[in-house]
């Protein structure tokens, strides 16, 4: 799957989350944006929302992939937007 399309799917999840946030609390659309960890602007419910949106977006593209299976949980691929995109590239290859 095209890396840019994967970014679009991830950013779509962030966009949905941003729709419920104030202007000062927006999550940046950037490869280095932290989705998980100490410096993340995303809380646990927000991360679940993004993961769910990504899974739905992948499904709409014909890919059935769980981001909460043992492989994903073991590697924690959602630390940043970039690490999530790279993980998806590897899993969909």
mmCIF file of N, CA and C in Angstrom:
data_model
loop_
_atom_site.group_PDB
_atom_site.id
_atom_site.type_symbol
_atom_site.label_atom_id
_atom_site.label_comp_id
_atom_site.label_asym_id
_atom_site.label_seq_id
_atom_site.Cartn_x
_atom_site.Cartn_y
_atom_site.Cartn_z
ATOM 1 N N UNK A 1 0.846 -1.183 0.000
ATOM 2 C CA UNK A 1 0.000 0.000 0.000
ATOM 3 C C UNK A 1 0.886 1.239 0.000
ATOM 4 N N UNK A 2 0.464 2.229 -0.706
ATOM 5 C CA UNK A 2 1.213 3.471 -0.847
ATOM 6 C C UNK A 2 1.422 4.144 0.513
ATOM 7 N N UNK A 3 2.672 4.501 0.852
ATOM 8 C CA UNK A 3 2.947 5.158 2.135
ATOM 9 C C UNK A 3 2.153 6.445 2.347
ATOM 10 N N UNK A 4 1.933 7.198 1.273
ATOM 11 C CA UNK A 4 1.154 8.435 1.404
ATOM 12 C C UNK A 4 -0.304 8.137 1.734
ATOM 13 N N UNK A 5 -0.832 7.071 1.165
ATOM 14 C CA UNK A 5 -2.220 6.684 1.482
ATOM 15 C C UNK A 5 -2.324 6.259 2.936
ATOM 16 N N UNK A 6 -1.306 5.555 3.436
ATOM 17 C CA UNK A 6 -1.295 5.167 4.847
ATOM 18 C C UNK A 6 -1.283 6.400 5.748
ATOM 19 N N UNK A 7 -0.491 7.398 5.370
ATOM 20 C CA UNK A 7 -0.479 8.647 6.141
ATOM 21 C C UNK A 7 -1.847 9.312 6.121
ATOM 22 N N UNK A 8 -2.490 9.305 4.970
ATOM 23 C CA UNK A 8 -3.836 9.881 4.870
ATOM 24 C C UNK A 8 -4.796 9.188 5.839
ATOM 25 N N UNK A 9 -4.697 7.871 5.941
ATOM 26 C CA UNK A 9 -5.569 7.118 6.842
ATOM 27 C C UNK A 9 -5.276 7.483 8.289
ATOM 28 N N UNK A 10 -4.005 7.566 8.656
ATOM 29 C CA UNK A 10 -3.630 7.948 10.022
ATOM 30 C C UNK A 10 -4.090 9.371 10.312
ATOM 31 N N UNK A 11 -3.830 10.282 9.381
ATOM 32 C CA UNK A 11 -4.225 11.674 9.578
ATOM 33 C C UNK A 11 -5.736 11.830 9.657
ATOM 34 N N UNK A 12 -6.463 10.969 8.994
ATOM 35 C CA UNK A 12 -7.915 10.996 9.093
ATOM 36 C C UNK A 12 -8.360 10.692 10.522
ATOM 37 N N UNK A 13 -7.696 9.730 11.156
ATOM 38 C CA UNK A 13 -7.993 9.433 12.563
ATOM 39 C C UNK A 13 -7.664 10.608 13.463
ATOM 40 N N UNK A 14 -6.547 11.275 13.188
ATOM 41 C CA UNK A 14 -6.174 12.458 13.976
ATOM 42 C C UNK A 14 -7.177 13.578 13.729
ATOM 43 N N UNK A 15 -7.605 13.732 12.486
ATOM 44 C CA UNK A 15 -8.578 14.769 12.156
ATOM 45 C C UNK A 15 -9.876 14.583 12.942
ATOM 46 N N UNK A 16 -10.343 13.344 13.029
ATOM 47 C CA UNK A 16 -11.569 13.082 13.799
ATOM 48 C C UNK A 16 -11.382 13.442 15.267
ATOM 49 N N UNK A 17 -10.206 13.149 15.804
ATOM 50 C CA UNK A 17 -9.917 13.484 17.187
ATOM 51 C C UNK A 17 -9.825 14.996 17.365
ATOM 52 N N UNK A 18 -9.173 15.662 16.422
ATOM 53 C CA UNK A 18 -9.026 17.117 16.493
ATOM 54 C C UNK A 18 -10.368 17.843 16.412
ATOM 55 N N UNK A 19 -11.343 17.234 15.767
ATOM 56 C CA UNK A 19 -12.658 17.868 15.619
ATOM 57 C C UNK A 19 -13.303 18.126 16.984
ATOM 58 N N UNK A 20 -12.920 17.338 17.984
ATOM 59 C CA UNK A 20 -13.476 17.488 19.328
ATOM 60 C C UNK A 20 -12.564 18.271 20.269
ATOM 61 N N UNK A 21 -11.496 18.842 19.742
ATOM 62 C CA UNK A 21 -10.524 19.558 20.573
ATOM 63 C C UNK A 21 -10.535 21.043 20.233
ATOM 64 N N UNK A 22 -10.124 21.818 21.198
ATOM 65 C CA UNK A 22 -10.003 23.253 20.976
ATOM 66 C C UNK A 22 -8.799 23.581 20.117
ATOM 67 N N UNK A 23 -8.746 24.813 19.612
ATOM 68 C CA UNK A 23 -7.633 25.212 18.736
ATOM 69 C C UNK A 23 -6.259 25.050 19.380
ATOM 70 N N UNK A 24 -6.178 25.235 20.680
ATOM 71 C CA UNK A 24 -4.888 25.131 21.368
ATOM 72 C C UNK A 24 -4.502 23.689 21.673
ATOM 73 N N UNK A 25 -5.419 22.748 21.471
ATOM 74 C CA UNK A 25 -5.172 21.337 21.794
ATOM 75 C C UNK A 25 -5.086 20.442 20.560
ATOM 76 N N UNK A 26 -4.895 21.035 19.398
ATOM 77 C CA UNK A 26 -4.853 20.251 18.169
ATOM 78 C C UNK A 26 -3.607 19.360 18.107
ATOM 79 N N UNK A 27 -3.804 18.171 17.593
ATOM 80 C CA UNK A 27 -2.707 17.228 17.395
ATOM 81 C C UNK A 27 -2.124 17.521 16.015
ATOM 82 N N UNK A 28 -0.803 17.769 15.932
ATOM 83 C CA UNK A 28 -0.198 18.118 14.642
ATOM 84 C C UNK A 28 -0.203 16.949 13.652
ATOM 85 N N UNK A 29 -0.348 17.294 12.388
ATOM 86 C CA UNK A 29 -0.255 16.328 11.297
ATOM 87 C C UNK A 29 1.204 16.287 10.857
ATOM 88 N N UNK A 30 1.977 15.441 11.523
ATOM 89 C CA UNK A 30 3.406 15.382 11.268
ATOM 90 C C UNK A 30 3.912 13.984 11.584
ATOM 91 N N UNK A 31 4.905 13.515 10.854
ATOM 92 C CA UNK A 31 5.465 12.178 11.071
ATOM 93 C C UNK A 31 6.039 12.016 12.480
ATOM 94 N N UNK A 32 6.515 13.095 13.082
ATOM 95 C CA UNK A 32 7.133 12.999 14.396
ATOM 96 C C UNK A 32 6.140 13.177 15.549
ATOM 97 N N UNK A 33 4.880 13.403 15.240
ATOM 98 C CA UNK A 33 3.876 13.578 16.286
ATOM 99 C C UNK A 33 3.800 12.329 17.144
ATOM 100 N N UNK A 34 3.962 12.514 18.439
ATOM 101 C CA UNK A 34 3.911 11.389 19.375
ATOM 102 C C UNK A 34 2.463 11.046 19.680
ATOM 103 N N UNK A 35 2.140 9.776 19.476
ATOM 104 C CA UNK A 35 0.791 9.282 19.744
ATOM 105 C C UNK A 35 0.718 8.527 21.067
ATOM 106 N N UNK A 36 1.879 8.147 21.587
ATOM 107 C CA UNK A 36 1.941 7.343 22.796
ATOM 108 C C UNK A 36 3.194 7.719 23.571
ATOM 109 N N UNK A 37 3.070 7.834 24.869
ATOM 110 C CA UNK A 37 4.237 8.121 25.694
ATOM 111 C C UNK A 37 4.078 9.411 26.475
ATOM 112 N N UNK A 38 5.121 9.719 27.184
ATOM 113 C CA UNK A 38 5.140 10.870 28.091
ATOM 114 C C UNK A 38 4.793 12.195 27.433
ATOM 115 N N UNK A 39 5.301 12.424 26.244
ATOM 116 C CA UNK A 39 5.129 13.717 25.578
ATOM 117 C C UNK A 39 3.967 13.754 24.595
ATOM 118 N N UNK A 40 3.174 12.707 24.589
ATOM 119 C CA UNK A 40 2.065 12.627 23.648
ATOM 120 C C UNK A 40 0.945 13.592 24.024
ATOM 121 N N UNK A 41 0.332 14.180 23.018
ATOM 122 C CA UNK A 41 -0.846 15.013 23.213
ATOM 123 C C UNK A 41 -2.123 14.179 23.193
ATOM 124 N N UNK A 42 -1.966 12.867 22.978
ATOM 125 C CA UNK A 42 -3.091 11.956 22.841
ATOM 126 C C UNK A 42 -3.226 11.135 24.119
ATOM 127 N N UNK A 43 -4.421 11.145 24.704
ATOM 128 C CA UNK A 43 -4.644 10.287 25.869
ATOM 129 C C UNK A 43 -4.990 8.876 25.397
ATOM 130 N N UNK A 44 -5.183 7.963 26.346
ATOM 131 C CA UNK A 44 -5.406 6.560 25.978
ATOM 132 C C UNK A 44 -6.670 6.373 25.144
ATOM 133 N N UNK A 45 -7.734 7.099 25.465
ATOM 134 C CA UNK A 45 -8.954 6.985 24.668
ATOM 135 C C UNK A 45 -8.757 7.542 23.259
ATOM 136 N N UNK A 46 -7.988 8.597 23.160
ATOM 137 C CA UNK A 46 -7.683 9.162 21.851
ATOM 138 C C UNK A 46 -6.862 8.206 21.008
ATOM 139 N N UNK A 47 -5.900 7.530 21.637
ATOM 140 C CA UNK A 47 -5.089 6.561 20.915
ATOM 141 C C UNK A 47 -5.947 5.407 20.421
ATOM 142 N N UNK A 48 -6.849 4.929 21.261
ATOM 143 C CA UNK A 48 -7.760 3.856 20.852
ATOM 144 C C UNK A 48 -8.609 4.315 19.671
ATOM 145 N N UNK A 49 -9.058 5.551 19.710
ATOM 146 C CA UNK A 49 -9.860 6.102 18.620
ATOM 147 C C UNK A 49 -9.063 6.134 17.315
ATOM 148 N N UNK A 50 -7.824 6.596 17.374
ATOM 149 C CA UNK A 50 -6.982 6.659 16.180
ATOM 150 C C UNK A 50 -6.727 5.252 15.644
ATOM 151 N N UNK A 51 -6.386 4.327 16.527
ATOM 152 C CA UNK A 51 -6.131 2.944 16.108
ATOM 153 C C UNK A 51 -7.369 2.359 15.435
ATOM 154 N N UNK A 52 -8.517 2.577 16.032
ATOM 155 C CA UNK A 52 -9.760 2.069 15.464
ATOM 156 C C UNK A 52 -10.025 2.681 14.096
ATOM 157 N N UNK A 53 -9.831 3.984 13.980
ATOM 158 C CA UNK A 53 -10.036 4.653 12.699
ATOM 159 C C UNK A 53 -9.070 4.129 11.631
ATOM 160 N N UNK A 54 -7.838 3.856 12.020
ATOM 161 C CA UNK A 54 -6.860 3.317 11.071
ATOM 162 C C UNK A 54 -7.291 1.923 10.628
ATOM 163 N N UNK A 55 -7.720 1.091 11.558
ATOM 164 C CA UNK A 55 -8.184 -0.248 11.196
ATOM 165 C C UNK A 55 -9.367 -0.183 10.230
ATOM 166 N N UNK A 56 -10.292 0.725 10.483
ATOM 167 C CA UNK A 56 -11.448 0.891 9.588
ATOM 168 C C UNK A 56 -10.980 1.381 8.215
ATOM 169 N N UNK A 57 -10.089 2.345 8.197
ATOM 170 C CA UNK A 57 -9.565 2.859 6.932
ATOM 171 C C UNK A 57 -8.856 1.778 6.133
ATOM 172 N N UNK A 58 -8.087 0.948 6.812
ATOM 173 C CA UNK A 58 -7.408 -0.161 6.131
ATOM 174 C C UNK A 58 -8.420 -1.159 5.586
ATOM 175 N N UNK A 59 -9.448 -1.423 6.383
ATOM 176 C CA UNK A 59 -10.498 -2.351 5.959
ATOM 177 C C UNK A 59 -11.188 -1.839 4.698
ATOM 178 N N UNK A 60 -11.445 -0.551 4.650
ATOM 179 C CA UNK A 60 -12.071 0.049 3.471
ATOM 180 C C UNK A 60 -11.182 -0.065 2.230
ATOM 181 N N UNK A 61 -9.885 -0.217 2.459
ATOM 182 C CA UNK A 61 -8.931 -0.385 1.357
ATOM 183 C C UNK A 61 -8.702 -1.870 1.050
ATOM 184 N N UNK A 62 -9.430 -2.749 1.752
ATOM 185 C CA UNK A 62 -9.325 -4.182 1.491
ATOM 186 C C UNK A 62 -8.300 -4.921 2.320
ATOM 187 N N UNK A 63 -7.841 -4.302 3.422
ATOM 188 C CA UNK A 63 -6.838 -4.927 4.284
ATOM 189 C C UNK A 63 -7.427 -5.184 5.662
ATOM 190 N N UNK A 64 -7.375 -6.427 6.078
ATOM 191 C CA UNK A 64 -7.857 -6.794 7.405
ATOM 192 C C UNK A 64 -6.654 -6.927 8.326
ATOM 193 N N UNK A 65 -6.396 -5.907 9.123
ATOM 194 C CA UNK A 65 -5.220 -5.881 9.985
ATOM 195 C C UNK A 65 -5.607 -5.354 11.353
ATOM 196 N N UNK A 66 -5.243 -6.095 12.389
ATOM 197 C CA UNK A 66 -5.495 -5.653 13.758
ATOM 198 C C UNK A 66 -4.251 -4.970 14.297
ATOM 199 N N UNK A 67 -4.439 -3.802 14.855
ATOM 200 C CA UNK A 67 -3.326 -3.088 15.492
ATOM 201 C C UNK A 67 -3.256 -3.366 16.987
ATOM 202 N N UNK A 68 -4.064 -4.315 17.438
ATOM 203 C CA UNK A 68 -4.036 -4.686 18.855
ATOM 204 C C UNK A 68 -3.732 -6.170 19.020
ATOM 205 N N UNK A 69 -3.248 -6.830 17.950
ATOM 206 C CA UNK A 69 -2.881 -8.232 18.074
ATOM 207 C C UNK A 69 -1.536 -8.344 18.804
ATOM 208 N N UNK A 70 -1.106 -9.566 19.068
ATOM 209 C CA UNK A 70 0.126 -9.788 19.827
ATOM 210 C C UNK A 70 1.348 -9.154 19.180
ATOM 211 N N UNK A 71 1.425 -9.231 17.838
ATOM 212 C CA UNK A 71 2.571 -8.629 17.141
ATOM 213 C C UNK A 71 2.631 -7.124 17.363
ATOM 214 N N UNK A 72 1.494 -6.472 17.237
ATOM 215 C CA UNK A 72 1.456 -5.015 17.401
ATOM 216 C C UNK A 72 1.750 -4.613 18.842
ATOM 217 N N UNK A 73 1.129 -5.288 19.773
ATOM 218 C CA UNK A 73 1.318 -4.935 21.184
ATOM 219 C C UNK A 73 2.771 -5.151 21.603
ATOM 220 N N UNK A 74 3.411 -6.178 21.066
ATOM 221 C CA UNK A 74 4.808 -6.471 21.412
ATOM 222 C C UNK A 74 5.764 -5.400 20.902
ATOM 223 N N UNK A 75 5.430 -4.757 19.786
ATOM 224 C CA UNK A 75 6.339 -3.767 19.207
ATOM 225 C C UNK A 75 5.942 -2.325 19.493
ATOM 226 N N UNK A 76 4.743 -2.095 19.984
ATOM 227 C CA UNK A 76 4.214 -0.750 20.247
ATOM 228 C C UNK A 76 4.495 0.178 19.059
ATOM 229 N N UNK A 77 3.859 -0.111 17.920
ATOM 230 C CA UNK A 77 4.165 0.650 16.704
ATOM 231 C C UNK A 77 3.558 2.036 16.643
ATOM 232 N N UNK A 78 2.777 2.408 17.621
ATOM 233 C CA UNK A 78 2.050 3.672 17.535
ATOM 234 C C UNK A 78 2.690 4.775 18.372
ATOM 235 N N UNK A 79 3.996 4.709 18.613
ATOM 236 C CA UNK A 79 4.663 5.766 19.377
ATOM 237 C C UNK A 79 4.574 7.107 18.669
ATOM 238 N N UNK A 80 4.802 7.101 17.364
ATOM 239 C CA UNK A 80 4.688 8.320 16.556
ATOM 240 C C UNK A 80 3.893 7.995 15.292
ATOM 241 N N UNK A 81 3.471 9.039 14.617
ATOM 242 C CA UNK A 81 2.795 8.839 13.332
ATOM 243 C C UNK A 81 3.713 8.081 12.386
ATOM 244 N N UNK A 82 4.981 8.464 12.353
ATOM 245 C CA UNK A 82 5.940 7.812 11.453
ATOM 246 C C UNK A 82 6.163 6.349 11.776
ATOM 247 N N UNK A 83 6.280 6.020 13.068
ATOM 248 C CA UNK A 83 6.496 4.616 13.428
ATOM 249 C C UNK A 83 5.257 3.782 13.111
ATOM 250 N N UNK A 84 4.080 4.363 13.266
ATOM 251 C CA UNK A 84 2.856 3.654 12.917
ATOM 252 C C UNK A 84 2.795 3.427 11.407
ATOM 253 N N UNK A 85 3.100 4.445 10.635
ATOM 254 C CA UNK A 85 3.101 4.289 9.176
ATOM 255 C C UNK A 85 4.104 3.229 8.741
ATOM 256 N N UNK A 86 5.319 3.251 9.305
ATOM 257 C CA UNK A 86 6.344 2.278 8.942
ATOM 258 C C UNK A 86 5.916 0.860 9.318
ATOM 259 N N UNK A 87 5.289 0.715 10.471
ATOM 260 C CA UNK A 87 4.787 -0.588 10.896
ATOM 261 C C UNK A 87 3.739 -1.102 9.909
ATOM 262 N N UNK A 88 2.841 -0.226 9.487
ATOM 263 C CA UNK A 88 1.813 -0.613 8.529
ATOM 264 C C UNK A 88 2.427 -1.015 7.188
ATOM 265 N N UNK A 89 3.441 -0.297 6.754
ATOM 266 C CA UNK A 89 4.122 -0.649 5.505
ATOM 267 C C UNK A 89 4.673 -2.065 5.614
ATOM 268 N N UNK A 90 5.347 -2.367 6.722
ATOM 269 C CA UNK A 90 5.932 -3.695 6.917
ATOM 270 C C UNK A 90 4.861 -4.783 6.975
ATOM 271 N N UNK A 91 3.797 -4.534 7.717
ATOM 272 C CA UNK A 91 2.749 -5.555 7.891
ATOM 273 C C UNK A 91 1.956 -5.798 6.610
ATOM 274 N N UNK A 92 1.845 -4.785 5.769
ATOM 275 C CA UNK A 92 1.058 -4.928 4.549
ATOM 276 C C UNK A 92 1.889 -5.351 3.351
ATOM 277 N N UNK A 93 3.196 -5.488 3.564
ATOM 278 C CA UNK A 93 4.090 -5.871 2.446
ATOM 279 C C UNK A 93 3.896 -7.326 2.057
#
